[in-house]
Coordinates of C-alpha atoms and ligand atoms in Angstrom, one line a residue:
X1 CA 4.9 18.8 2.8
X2 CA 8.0 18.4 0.9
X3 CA 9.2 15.0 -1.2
X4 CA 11.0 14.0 2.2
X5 CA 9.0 14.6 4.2
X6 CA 6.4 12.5 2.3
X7 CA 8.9 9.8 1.9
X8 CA 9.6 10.1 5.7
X9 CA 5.7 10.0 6.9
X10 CA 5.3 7.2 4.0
X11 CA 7.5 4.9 5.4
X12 CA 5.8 5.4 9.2
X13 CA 2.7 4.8 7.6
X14 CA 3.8 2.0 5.3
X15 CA 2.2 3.9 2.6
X16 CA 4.3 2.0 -0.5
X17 CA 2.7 4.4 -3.4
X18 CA 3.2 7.6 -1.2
X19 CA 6.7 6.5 -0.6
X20 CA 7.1 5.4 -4.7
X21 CA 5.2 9.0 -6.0
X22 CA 6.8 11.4 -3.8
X23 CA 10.9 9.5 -4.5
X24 CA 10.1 9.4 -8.3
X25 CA 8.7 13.2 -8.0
X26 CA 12.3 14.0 -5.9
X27 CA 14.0 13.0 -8.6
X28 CA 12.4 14.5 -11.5
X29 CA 12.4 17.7 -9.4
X30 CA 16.5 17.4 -9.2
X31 CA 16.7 16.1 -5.8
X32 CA 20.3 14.0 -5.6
X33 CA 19.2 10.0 -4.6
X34 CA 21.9 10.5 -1.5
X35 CA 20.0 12.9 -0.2
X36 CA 16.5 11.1 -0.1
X37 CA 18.1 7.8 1.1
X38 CA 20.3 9.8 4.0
X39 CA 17.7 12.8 5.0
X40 CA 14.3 10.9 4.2
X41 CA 14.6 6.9 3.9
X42 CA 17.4 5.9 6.6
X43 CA 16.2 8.4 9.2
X44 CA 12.5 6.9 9.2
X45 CA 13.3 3.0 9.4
X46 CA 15.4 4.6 12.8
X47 CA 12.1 6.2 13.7
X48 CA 10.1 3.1 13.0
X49 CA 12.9 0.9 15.2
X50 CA 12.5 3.3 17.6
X51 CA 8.7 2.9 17.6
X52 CA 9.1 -1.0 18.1
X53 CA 11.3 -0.3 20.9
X54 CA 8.7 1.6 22.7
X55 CA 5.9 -0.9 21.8
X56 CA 4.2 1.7 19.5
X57 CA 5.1 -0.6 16.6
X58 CA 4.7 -4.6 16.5
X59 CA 6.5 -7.2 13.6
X60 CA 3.5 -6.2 10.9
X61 CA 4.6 -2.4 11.4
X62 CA 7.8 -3.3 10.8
X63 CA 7.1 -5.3 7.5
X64 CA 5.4 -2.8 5.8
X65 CA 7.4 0.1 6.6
X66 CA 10.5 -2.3 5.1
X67 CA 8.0 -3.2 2.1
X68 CA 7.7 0.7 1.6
X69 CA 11.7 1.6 2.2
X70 CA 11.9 -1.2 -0.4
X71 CA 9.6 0.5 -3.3
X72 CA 11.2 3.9 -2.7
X73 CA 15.3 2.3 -3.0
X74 CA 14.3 0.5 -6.2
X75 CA 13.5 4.0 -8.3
X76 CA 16.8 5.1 -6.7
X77 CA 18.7 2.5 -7.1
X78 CA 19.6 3.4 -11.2
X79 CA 21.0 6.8 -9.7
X80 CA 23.1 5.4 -6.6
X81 CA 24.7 2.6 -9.0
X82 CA 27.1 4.1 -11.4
X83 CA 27.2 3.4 -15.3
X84 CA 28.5 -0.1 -17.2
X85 CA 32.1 0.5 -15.9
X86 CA 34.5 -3.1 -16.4
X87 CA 34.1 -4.7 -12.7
X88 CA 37.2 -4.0 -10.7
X89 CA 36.9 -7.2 -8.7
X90 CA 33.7 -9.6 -7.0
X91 CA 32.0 -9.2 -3.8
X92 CA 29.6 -11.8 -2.3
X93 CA 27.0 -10.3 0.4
X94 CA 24.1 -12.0 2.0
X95 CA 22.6 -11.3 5.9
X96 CA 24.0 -14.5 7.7
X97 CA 22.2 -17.3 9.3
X98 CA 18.7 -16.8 10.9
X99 CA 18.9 -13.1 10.3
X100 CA 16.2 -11.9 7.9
X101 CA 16.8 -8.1 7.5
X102 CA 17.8 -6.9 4.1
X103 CA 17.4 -3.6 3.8
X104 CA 20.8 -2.6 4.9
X105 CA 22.4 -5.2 2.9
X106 CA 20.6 -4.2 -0.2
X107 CA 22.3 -1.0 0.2
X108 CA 25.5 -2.3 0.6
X109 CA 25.2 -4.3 -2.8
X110 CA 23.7 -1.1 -4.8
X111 CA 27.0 0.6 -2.7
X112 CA 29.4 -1.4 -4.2
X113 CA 27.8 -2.2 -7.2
X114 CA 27.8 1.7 -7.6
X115 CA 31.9 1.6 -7.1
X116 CA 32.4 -0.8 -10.1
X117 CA 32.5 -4.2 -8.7
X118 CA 29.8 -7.3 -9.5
X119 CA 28.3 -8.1 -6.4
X120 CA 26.4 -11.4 -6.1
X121 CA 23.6 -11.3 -3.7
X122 CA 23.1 -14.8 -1.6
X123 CA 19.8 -13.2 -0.3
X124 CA 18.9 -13.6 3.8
X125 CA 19.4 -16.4 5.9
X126 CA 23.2 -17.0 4.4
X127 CA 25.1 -20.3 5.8
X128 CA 28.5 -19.8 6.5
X129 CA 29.7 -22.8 3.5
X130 CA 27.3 -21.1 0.9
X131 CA 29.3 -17.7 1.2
X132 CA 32.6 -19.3 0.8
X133 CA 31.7 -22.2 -1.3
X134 CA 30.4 -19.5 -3.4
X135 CA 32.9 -17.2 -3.2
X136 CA 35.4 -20.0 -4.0
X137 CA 33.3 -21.1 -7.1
X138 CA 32.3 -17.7 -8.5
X139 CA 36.4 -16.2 -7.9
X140 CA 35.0 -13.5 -5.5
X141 CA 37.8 -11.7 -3.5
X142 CA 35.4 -10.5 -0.4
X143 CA 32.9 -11.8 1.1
X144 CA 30.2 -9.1 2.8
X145 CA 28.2 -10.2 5.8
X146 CA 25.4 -8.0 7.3
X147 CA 23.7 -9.0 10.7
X148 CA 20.8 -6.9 12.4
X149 CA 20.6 -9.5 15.2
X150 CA 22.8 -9.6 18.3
X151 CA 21.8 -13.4 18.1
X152 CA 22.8 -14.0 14.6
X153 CA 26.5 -12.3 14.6
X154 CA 27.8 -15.5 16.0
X155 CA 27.3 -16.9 12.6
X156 CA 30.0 -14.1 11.2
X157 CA 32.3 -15.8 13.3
X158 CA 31.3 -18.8 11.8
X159 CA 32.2 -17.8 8.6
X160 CA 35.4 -16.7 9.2
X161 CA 36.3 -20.1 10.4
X162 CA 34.5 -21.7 7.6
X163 CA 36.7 -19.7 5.8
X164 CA 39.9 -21.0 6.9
X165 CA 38.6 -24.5 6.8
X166 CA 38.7 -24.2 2.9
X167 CA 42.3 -22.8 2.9
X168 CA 41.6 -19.7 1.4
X169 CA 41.9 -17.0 4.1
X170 CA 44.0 -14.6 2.8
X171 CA 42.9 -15.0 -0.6
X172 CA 39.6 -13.6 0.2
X173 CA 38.6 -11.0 2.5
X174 CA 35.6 -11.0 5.2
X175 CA 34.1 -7.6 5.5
X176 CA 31.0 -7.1 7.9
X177 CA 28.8 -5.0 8.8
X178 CA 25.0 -4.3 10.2
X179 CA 23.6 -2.0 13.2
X180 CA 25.1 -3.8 16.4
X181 CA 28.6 -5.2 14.6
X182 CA 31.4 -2.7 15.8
X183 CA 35.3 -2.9 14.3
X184 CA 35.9 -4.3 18.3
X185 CA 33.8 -7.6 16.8
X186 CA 35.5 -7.6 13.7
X187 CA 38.8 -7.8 15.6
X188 CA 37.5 -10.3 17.9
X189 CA 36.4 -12.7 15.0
X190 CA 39.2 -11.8 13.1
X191 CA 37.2 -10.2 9.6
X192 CA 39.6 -8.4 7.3
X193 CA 37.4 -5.2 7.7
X194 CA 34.1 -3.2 9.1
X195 CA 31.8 -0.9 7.9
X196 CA 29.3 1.4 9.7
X197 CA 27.2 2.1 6.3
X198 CA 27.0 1.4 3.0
X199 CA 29.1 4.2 1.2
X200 CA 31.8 3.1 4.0
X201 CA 31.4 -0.6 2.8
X202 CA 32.3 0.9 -0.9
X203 CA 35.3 2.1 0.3
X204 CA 36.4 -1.3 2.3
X205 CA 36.2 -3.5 -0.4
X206 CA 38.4 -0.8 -2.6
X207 CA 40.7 -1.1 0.2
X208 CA 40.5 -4.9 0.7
X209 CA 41.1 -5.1 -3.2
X210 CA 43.0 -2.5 -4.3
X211 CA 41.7 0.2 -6.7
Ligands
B1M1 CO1 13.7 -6.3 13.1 N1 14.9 -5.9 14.6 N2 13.3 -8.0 13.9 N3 12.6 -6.5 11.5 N4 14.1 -4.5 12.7 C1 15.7 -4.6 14.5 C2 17.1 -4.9 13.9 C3 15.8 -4.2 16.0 C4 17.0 -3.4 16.4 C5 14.5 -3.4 16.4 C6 14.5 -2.9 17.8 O1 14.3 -3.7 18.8 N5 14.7 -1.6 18.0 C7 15.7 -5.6 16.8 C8 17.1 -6.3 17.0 C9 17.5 -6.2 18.5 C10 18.8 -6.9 18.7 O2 19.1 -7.9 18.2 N6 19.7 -6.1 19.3 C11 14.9 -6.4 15.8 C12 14.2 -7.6 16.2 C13 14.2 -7.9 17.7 C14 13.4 -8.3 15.2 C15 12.7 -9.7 15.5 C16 13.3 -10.7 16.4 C17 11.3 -9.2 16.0 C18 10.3 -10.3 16.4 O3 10.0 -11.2 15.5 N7 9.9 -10.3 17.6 C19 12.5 -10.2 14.0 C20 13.7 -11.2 13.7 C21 13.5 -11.8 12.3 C22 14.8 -12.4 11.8 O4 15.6 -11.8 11.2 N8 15.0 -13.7 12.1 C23 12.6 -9.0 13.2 C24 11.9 -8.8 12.0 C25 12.0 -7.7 11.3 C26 11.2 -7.6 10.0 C27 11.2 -8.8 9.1 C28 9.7 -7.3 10.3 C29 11.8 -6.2 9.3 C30 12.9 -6.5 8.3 C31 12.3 -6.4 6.9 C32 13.5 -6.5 5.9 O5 14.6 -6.2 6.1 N9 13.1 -7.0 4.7 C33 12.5 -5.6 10.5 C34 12.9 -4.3 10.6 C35 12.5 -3.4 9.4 C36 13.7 -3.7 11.6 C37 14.3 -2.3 11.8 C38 13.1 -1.5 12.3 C39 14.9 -1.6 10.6 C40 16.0 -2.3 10.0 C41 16.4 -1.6 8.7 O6 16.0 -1.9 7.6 N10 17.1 -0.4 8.9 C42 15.4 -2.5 12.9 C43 15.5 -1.3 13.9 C44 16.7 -0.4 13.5 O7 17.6 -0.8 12.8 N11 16.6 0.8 14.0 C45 15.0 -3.8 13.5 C46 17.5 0.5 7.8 C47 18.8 0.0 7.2 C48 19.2 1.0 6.0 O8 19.8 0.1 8.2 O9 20.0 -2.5 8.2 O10 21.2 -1.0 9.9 P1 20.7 -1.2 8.6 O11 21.9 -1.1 7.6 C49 22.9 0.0 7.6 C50 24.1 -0.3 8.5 O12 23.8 -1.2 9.6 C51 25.1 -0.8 7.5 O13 24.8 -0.1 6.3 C52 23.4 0.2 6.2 C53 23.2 1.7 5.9 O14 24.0 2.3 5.1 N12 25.2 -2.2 7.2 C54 26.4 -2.7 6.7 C55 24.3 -3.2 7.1 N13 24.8 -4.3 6.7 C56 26.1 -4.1 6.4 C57 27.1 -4.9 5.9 C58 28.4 -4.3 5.7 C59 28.6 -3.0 6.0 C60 27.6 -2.2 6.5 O15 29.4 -5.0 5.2 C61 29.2 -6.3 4.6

């Protein structure tokens, strides 16, 4: 089998130190991080949602095929982030309100991170006054929302009205993001911008910020 597809089968299985040997073995054999994550990691988690779907996987299934996604991103996260660069600006990101899924949002802070900004990660389970009041307080200029749930992207809108409670629209951007947001719901709400996947969340807060 090759590192992929031991990374692929690994995550299925929930097999953490399969997942862990076989990514650090990619690497030392000169495989490029992108790669893994795009042709080995991202692909099985769809596999495992599929699996769910179809009532082949239950919640536990889930968890530790996340748990073993989670071991293999961690040895590639030095490679996707890029070297001690002066930040060009500060992003907050956090999965909003009663959404517990971090995997995607992870990637979108070692994303940006990788572009040269500081991102500060609020975590899961984000109110929509801790991402501004943070924002405000930390003199972030975008704020990153990721949402897995259908039943949690209400609380994007949330935000953006939180947002121009405090008087600051404008001065700070709302980008979002997560498997069923579309750039129709970021209209809707009225976020500054949408991204389909990480790399794409890079580019949005260059655009958003400038640079
Ligand atoms: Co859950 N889950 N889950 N889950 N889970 C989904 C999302 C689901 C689609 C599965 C399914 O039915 N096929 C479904 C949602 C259905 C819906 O709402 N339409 C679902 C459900 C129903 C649930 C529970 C309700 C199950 C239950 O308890 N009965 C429950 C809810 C808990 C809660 O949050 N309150 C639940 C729980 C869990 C676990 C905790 C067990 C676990 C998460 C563990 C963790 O994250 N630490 C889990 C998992 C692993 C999944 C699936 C299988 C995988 C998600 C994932 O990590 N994908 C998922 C099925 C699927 O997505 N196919 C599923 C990999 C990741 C890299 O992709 O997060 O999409 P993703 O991120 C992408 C893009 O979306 C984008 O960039 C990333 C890639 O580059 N992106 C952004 C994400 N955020 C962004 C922000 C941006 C820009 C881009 O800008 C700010």
């Amino acid at each position: 089998m090759s590192h992929n597809e031991t990374i692929y089968e690994g995550i299925l299985e929930g097999d953490m130190r399969a997942v862990a040997t076989a990514t650090t073995e990619a690497l030392a054999a000169g495989a490029a991080a992108g790669d893994i994550l795009n042709e080995a990691m991202i692909p099985a988690m769809a596999e495992v949602g599929r699996l769910f779907e179809i009532n082949e996987y239950y919640v536990p299934e889930l968890l530790i095929a996340a748990r073993a996604m989670k071991a293999g991103l961690e040895i590639l996260k030095p490679q996707l982030v890029a070297t001690g660069i002066e930040p060009k600006g500060k992003v907050v990101v956090g999965t909003v309100k009663g959404d517990l899924h971090d995997i995607g949002k992870n990637l979108v802070a070692i994303m940006v991170e990788g572009a040269g900004y500081e991102v500060i990660d609020l975590g899961v389970d984000v109110a929509p006054e801790a991402y501004v009041n943070t924002a405000i307080s930390q003199g972030a200029q975008v704020i990153g929302l990721s949402a897995l749930l259908t039943t949690t992207m209400p609380s994007m809108k949330a935000t953006v009205e939180a947002l121009k409670e405090s008087g600051m629209q404008g001065q700070i951007k709302i980008m979002i993001g997560g498997a069923p947001v579309t750039q129709k719901y970021a209209d809707e709400i009225g976020a500054d911008g949408y991204a389909r996947d990480a790399a794409g969340a890079a580019r949005l807060v260059a655009q958003l910020i400038g640079g």
